[in-house]
Amino acid sequence: MRWSLLVVIAAACNGTPAGSGGGGGGDDEPAIDAPRPTSDGQPGVRGVFDPLVTDVTIEIDYEAGAEPYTGQMLGFGDTFDLGVANLDRLFAGKKALTLPRTTATMENIGAVPDQELTVTDLIALAAAHRSQVDTPTKKTYYVVFVGGHFTDANGPNPNVLGVSLGGTGVIAMFKDVIRGTGSVALPNVPRYVEQSTLIHEVAHAVGLVDTGVSMVQPHRDATHGAHCTDDRCVMYWLNEGASDAAAYVQQHVLSNNSILFDAACLADVDALTGGP
Ligand SMILES: [Zn+2]
Ligand SMILES: [Zn+2]
């Protein structure tokens, strides 16, 4: 496939039904790349849109050698511009967003020898290294970039790019999988994939789609959990066709401030923020 951007994002989400189906009939929402239902009672999912929450801080740690792509892309701008633009848009620019964009403002947590990382493993990593805490006016999310693969009852999944662990605010990014989306011809694709995956996972964490953030119009993909039915949206679970993915890229990933959410997802968050 020439354009693997959406395909690969979708590959991450593809773990959701697989994890669910292979889980031996467990009644839990799969943890992979989808938040648990808000009936879990996690307070953070809705809290971030409370007007009293004025600050949103995303903490980023990384395993040694698994750090995010940073810095300038020729003709594009700073790599993290895409994430900043989209996460700012989620909150309509009405909350002070802190998203580190240099490794100097992230933490190197050293080696993580475990290459088969389960939800329990990831929660333990967060417990050991997360340093930002929520306050009445600040909501925090913890992102950790690791090597290896997300692992559930089906074993290690080589296609999962990222996971958002329910209402914990913990997100894991699987650097080896992200890195593997590149090619000699398209060396910047992993950078787009990484930013898009980060946007996708943070959006899950704040409650899209319909897992805390209510829908203005129905657009939840009933078959694929907390995803959007619009294949042009970053919250779509899968874009199977290379031509569709190419169209997505042409429409959305051409500039450093491109918004990757569709109108339906934006309407949902704008209903909470009042919009930009
Ligand atoms: Zn997803
Ligand atoms: Zn959408």
Coordinates of C-alpha atoms and ligand atoms in Angstrom, one line a residue:
M1 CA 0.0 0.0 0.0
R2 CA 1.3 3.4 -0.9
W3 CA -0.3 5.1 1.9
S4 CA -0.4 3.2 5.1
L5 CA -1.5 6.0 7.4
L6 CA -5.1 5.2 8.1
V7 CA -4.6 1.5 7.4
V8 CA -2.1 1.4 10.2
I9 CA -4.2 3.4 12.6
A10 CA -6.9 1.0 11.8
A11 CA -4.6 -1.9 12.5
A12 CA -4.4 -0.6 16.0
C13 CA -8.1 -0.4 16.4
N14 CA -8.4 -3.8 14.8
G15 CA -7.2 -5.2 18.0
T16 CA -10.4 -4.2 19.7
P17 CA -12.7 -6.9 18.3
A18 CA -9.9 -9.4 18.3
G19 CA -9.1 -8.9 21.9
S20 CA -12.8 -9.0 22.7
G21 CA -13.6 -12.0 20.7
G22 CA -10.7 -14.0 21.9
G23 CA -11.1 -13.1 25.5
G24 CA -13.1 -16.2 26.4
G25 CA -16.4 -14.4 26.6
G26 CA -15.4 -11.8 29.2
D27 CA -17.9 -9.1 29.6
D28 CA -15.3 -6.3 29.9
E29 CA -14.8 -3.8 27.2
P30 CA -11.5 -4.7 25.6
A31 CA -8.8 -2.5 26.9
I32 CA -7.0 -2.2 23.6
D33 CA -7.4 1.1 21.9
A34 CA -10.7 1.9 23.4
P35 CA -11.8 3.4 26.6
R36 CA -13.9 1.4 29.0
P37 CA -17.5 2.6 29.3
T38 CA -18.0 5.5 31.6
S39 CA -20.2 3.2 33.8
D40 CA -16.8 2.2 35.3
G41 CA -17.3 5.5 37.1
Q42 CA -13.9 6.9 36.2
P43 CA -14.2 10.6 36.9
G44 CA -11.6 11.8 34.5
V45 CA -13.4 11.0 31.3
R46 CA -16.1 13.6 31.7
G47 CA -14.1 15.9 33.9
V48 CA -11.9 17.3 31.3
F49 CA -14.7 19.2 29.7
D50 CA -15.8 20.7 32.9
P51 CA -15.4 24.5 32.5
L52 CA -13.5 24.5 35.9
V53 CA -10.8 22.4 34.3
T54 CA -8.6 25.1 32.7
D55 CA -5.4 23.1 32.1
V56 CA -4.9 19.9 30.1
T57 CA -1.4 18.4 30.6
I58 CA -0.1 15.5 28.6
E59 CA 3.0 13.9 30.1
I60 CA 5.2 12.0 27.8
D61 CA 7.7 9.4 28.9
Y62 CA 9.7 7.0 26.6
E63 CA 11.7 3.9 26.9
A64 CA 15.3 4.4 25.9
G65 CA 15.5 4.2 22.1
A66 CA 11.7 4.5 21.7
E67 CA 11.3 8.2 21.9
P68 CA 8.8 10.0 19.7
Y69 CA 9.7 11.7 16.5
T70 CA 10.4 15.4 17.2
G71 CA 11.7 18.4 15.3
Q72 CA 11.2 19.9 11.9
M73 CA 9.9 18.1 8.9
L74 CA 10.9 19.7 5.6
G75 CA 8.0 21.6 4.2
F76 CA 5.7 20.8 7.1
G77 CA 6.9 22.4 10.3
D78 CA 7.4 20.9 13.7
T79 CA 6.3 17.2 14.0
F80 CA 4.2 17.9 17.1
D81 CA 2.3 20.8 15.4
L82 CA -0.2 18.2 14.2
G83 CA -0.9 16.9 17.6
V84 CA -1.1 20.3 19.2
A85 CA -3.4 21.6 16.5
N86 CA -5.8 18.7 16.9
L87 CA -5.8 18.5 20.6
D88 CA -6.3 22.2 20.9
R89 CA -9.2 21.8 18.6
L90 CA -10.8 19.1 20.8
F91 CA -11.0 21.8 23.5
A92 CA -11.8 24.6 21.1
G93 CA -8.7 26.4 22.2
K94 CA -10.4 27.1 25.6
K95 CA -8.0 25.1 27.8
A96 CA -4.3 25.6 28.3
L97 CA -2.8 22.6 26.6
T98 CA 0.6 21.3 27.6
L99 CA 2.1 18.8 25.1
P100 CA 5.8 18.4 25.1
R101 CA 7.4 18.5 21.7
T102 CA 11.1 17.9 22.5
T103 CA 12.7 14.9 24.2
A104 CA 14.2 17.4 26.6
T105 CA 10.7 18.0 28.0
M106 CA 9.9 14.3 28.1
E107 CA 11.3 11.7 30.5
N108 CA 13.6 8.8 29.5
I109 CA 12.5 5.9 31.7
G110 CA 15.4 3.6 30.6
A111 CA 15.1 0.1 29.3
V112 CA 11.8 -1.8 29.5
P113 CA 12.9 -5.4 29.0
D114 CA 9.4 -6.7 28.7
Q115 CA 8.5 -6.9 25.0
E116 CA 5.0 -8.3 25.6
L117 CA 3.2 -5.6 27.4
T118 CA -0.2 -6.3 28.9
V119 CA -2.6 -3.8 30.4
T120 CA -1.3 -4.8 33.8
D121 CA 2.3 -4.1 32.7
L122 CA 1.4 -0.7 31.2
I123 CA -0.5 0.3 34.4
A124 CA 2.6 -0.7 36.4
L125 CA 4.8 1.4 34.1
A126 CA 2.5 4.4 34.7
A127 CA 2.4 3.8 38.4
A128 CA 6.2 3.8 38.5
H129 CA 6.8 6.8 36.3
R130 CA 3.8 9.1 36.0
S131 CA 4.5 12.3 37.7
Q132 CA 1.7 14.7 36.8
V133 CA -1.5 14.5 38.9
D134 CA -5.0 15.8 38.4
T135 CA -6.1 18.8 40.4
P136 CA -9.5 20.5 40.5
T137 CA -8.4 22.7 37.6
K138 CA -6.0 20.4 35.7
K139 CA -6.6 17.2 33.9
T140 CA -3.6 15.0 33.1
Y141 CA -2.9 12.2 30.7
Y142 CA 0.1 9.9 30.7
V143 CA 1.7 8.7 27.4
V144 CA 4.5 6.2 27.4
F145 CA 6.4 5.2 24.2
V146 CA 7.7 1.7 24.4
G147 CA 9.2 -1.0 22.2
G148 CA 7.6 -4.4 21.9
H149 CA 4.0 -5.2 21.4
F150 CA 0.7 -4.9 23.1
T151 CA -0.3 -8.3 24.5
D152 CA -3.6 -9.7 25.5
A153 CA -5.2 -13.1 25.7
N154 CA -4.5 -13.6 22.1
G155 CA -0.8 -12.9 22.6
P156 CA 1.4 -10.1 21.3
N157 CA -0.3 -8.1 18.6
P158 CA 2.2 -6.8 16.0
N159 CA -0.4 -4.4 14.5
V160 CA -1.3 -2.4 17.5
L161 CA 0.1 1.2 17.3
G162 CA -1.4 2.5 20.5
V163 CA -3.8 1.8 23.3
S164 CA -5.8 4.0 25.6
L165 CA -6.5 2.4 28.9
G166 CA -10.0 3.4 29.8
G167 CA -10.5 6.1 32.4
T168 CA -7.0 5.8 33.7
G169 CA -5.7 8.5 31.4
V170 CA -2.8 6.1 30.5
I171 CA -1.8 5.7 26.8
A172 CA 0.8 3.5 25.4
M173 CA 2.5 4.0 22.0
F174 CA 4.2 1.1 20.4
K175 CA 7.3 2.6 18.7
D176 CA 8.5 -0.5 16.9
V177 CA 5.1 -0.8 15.2
I178 CA 5.0 2.9 14.4
R179 CA 8.5 2.8 13.0
G180 CA 7.6 -0.1 10.8
T181 CA 5.1 1.9 8.8
G182 CA 7.9 3.7 7.0
S183 CA 9.5 3.0 3.7
V184 CA 12.4 4.5 1.8
A185 CA 9.9 6.1 -0.6
L186 CA 7.7 7.5 2.2
P187 CA 10.1 8.3 5.1
N188 CA 7.8 10.7 6.8
V189 CA 4.8 8.3 7.1
P190 CA 5.8 7.1 10.5
R191 CA 5.8 10.6 11.8
Y192 CA 2.3 11.2 10.6
V193 CA 1.2 7.8 11.9
E194 CA 2.7 8.6 15.3
Q195 CA 1.0 11.9 15.6
S196 CA -2.3 10.6 14.3
T197 CA -2.2 7.7 16.7
L198 CA -1.5 10.1 19.6
I199 CA -4.4 12.2 18.6
H200 CA -6.6 9.1 18.2
E201 CA -5.7 7.7 21.6
V202 CA -6.0 11.0 23.5
A203 CA -9.4 11.4 21.9
H204 CA -10.4 8.0 23.3
A205 CA -9.1 9.1 26.7
V206 CA -11.2 12.2 26.8
G207 CA -14.3 10.2 25.8
L208 CA -14.7 10.0 22.0
V209 CA -16.7 8.4 20.5
D210 CA -19.7 8.1 22.8
T211 CA -17.8 7.0 25.9
G212 CA -18.3 10.0 28.0
V213 CA -18.7 12.6 25.2
S214 CA -22.3 12.2 24.1
M215 CA -23.1 12.2 20.4
V216 CA -24.9 15.1 18.9
Q217 CA -25.7 12.9 15.9
P218 CA -25.3 9.2 15.8
H219 CA -21.9 8.3 14.4
R220 CA -20.6 5.6 16.6
D221 CA -19.4 2.5 14.8
A222 CA -21.5 -0.1 16.7
T223 CA -19.4 -2.9 15.4
H224 CA -16.0 -1.4 16.4
G225 CA -16.5 0.2 19.7
A226 CA -15.7 3.8 20.4
H227 CA -15.0 4.7 16.8
C228 CA -16.5 7.0 14.2
T229 CA -18.4 5.8 11.2
D230 CA -16.8 8.4 9.0
D231 CA -13.8 7.0 7.1
R232 CA -12.4 10.5 6.7
C233 CA -12.2 10.9 10.5
V234 CA -9.1 10.1 12.6
M235 CA -11.5 8.2 14.9
Y236 CA -12.5 5.7 12.1
W237 CA -11.5 2.2 13.0
L238 CA -10.2 1.2 9.6
N239 CA -9.5 2.4 6.2
E240 CA -9.2 -0.7 4.2
G241 CA -8.5 0.7 0.7
A242 CA -5.2 2.2 -0.3
S243 CA -7.0 4.8 -2.4
D244 CA -9.2 5.8 0.5
A245 CA -6.2 6.2 2.7
A246 CA -4.5 8.2 0.0
A247 CA -7.5 10.5 -0.2
Y248 CA -7.5 10.8 3.6
V249 CA -3.9 11.9 3.5
Q250 CA -4.4 14.3 0.7
Q251 CA -7.4 15.9 2.5
H252 CA -6.0 15.9 6.0
V253 CA -2.3 15.5 6.3
L254 CA -0.9 18.1 4.2
S255 CA -0.2 20.9 6.6
N256 CA 0.9 21.1 10.2
N257 CA -2.4 22.4 11.5
S258 CA -4.7 20.0 9.7
I259 CA -7.7 18.9 11.7
L260 CA -8.2 15.2 11.5
F261 CA -11.5 15.0 13.2
D262 CA -14.7 15.0 11.1
A263 CA -17.7 17.3 11.7
A264 CA -19.5 14.7 13.8
C265 CA -16.7 14.3 16.3
L266 CA -16.2 18.0 16.4
A267 CA -19.9 18.6 17.0
D268 CA -19.8 16.3 20.0
V269 CA -16.9 18.1 21.7
D270 CA -18.2 21.6 20.6
A271 CA -21.4 20.8 22.4
L272 CA -19.4 20.6 25.6
T273 CA -17.0 23.5 25.0
G274 CA -19.3 25.9 23.1
G275 CA -17.0 25.5 20.1
P276 CA -14.2 27.7 18.9
Ligands
ZN1 ZN -9.4 3.5 18.4
ZN2 ZN -15.5 11.3 13.7

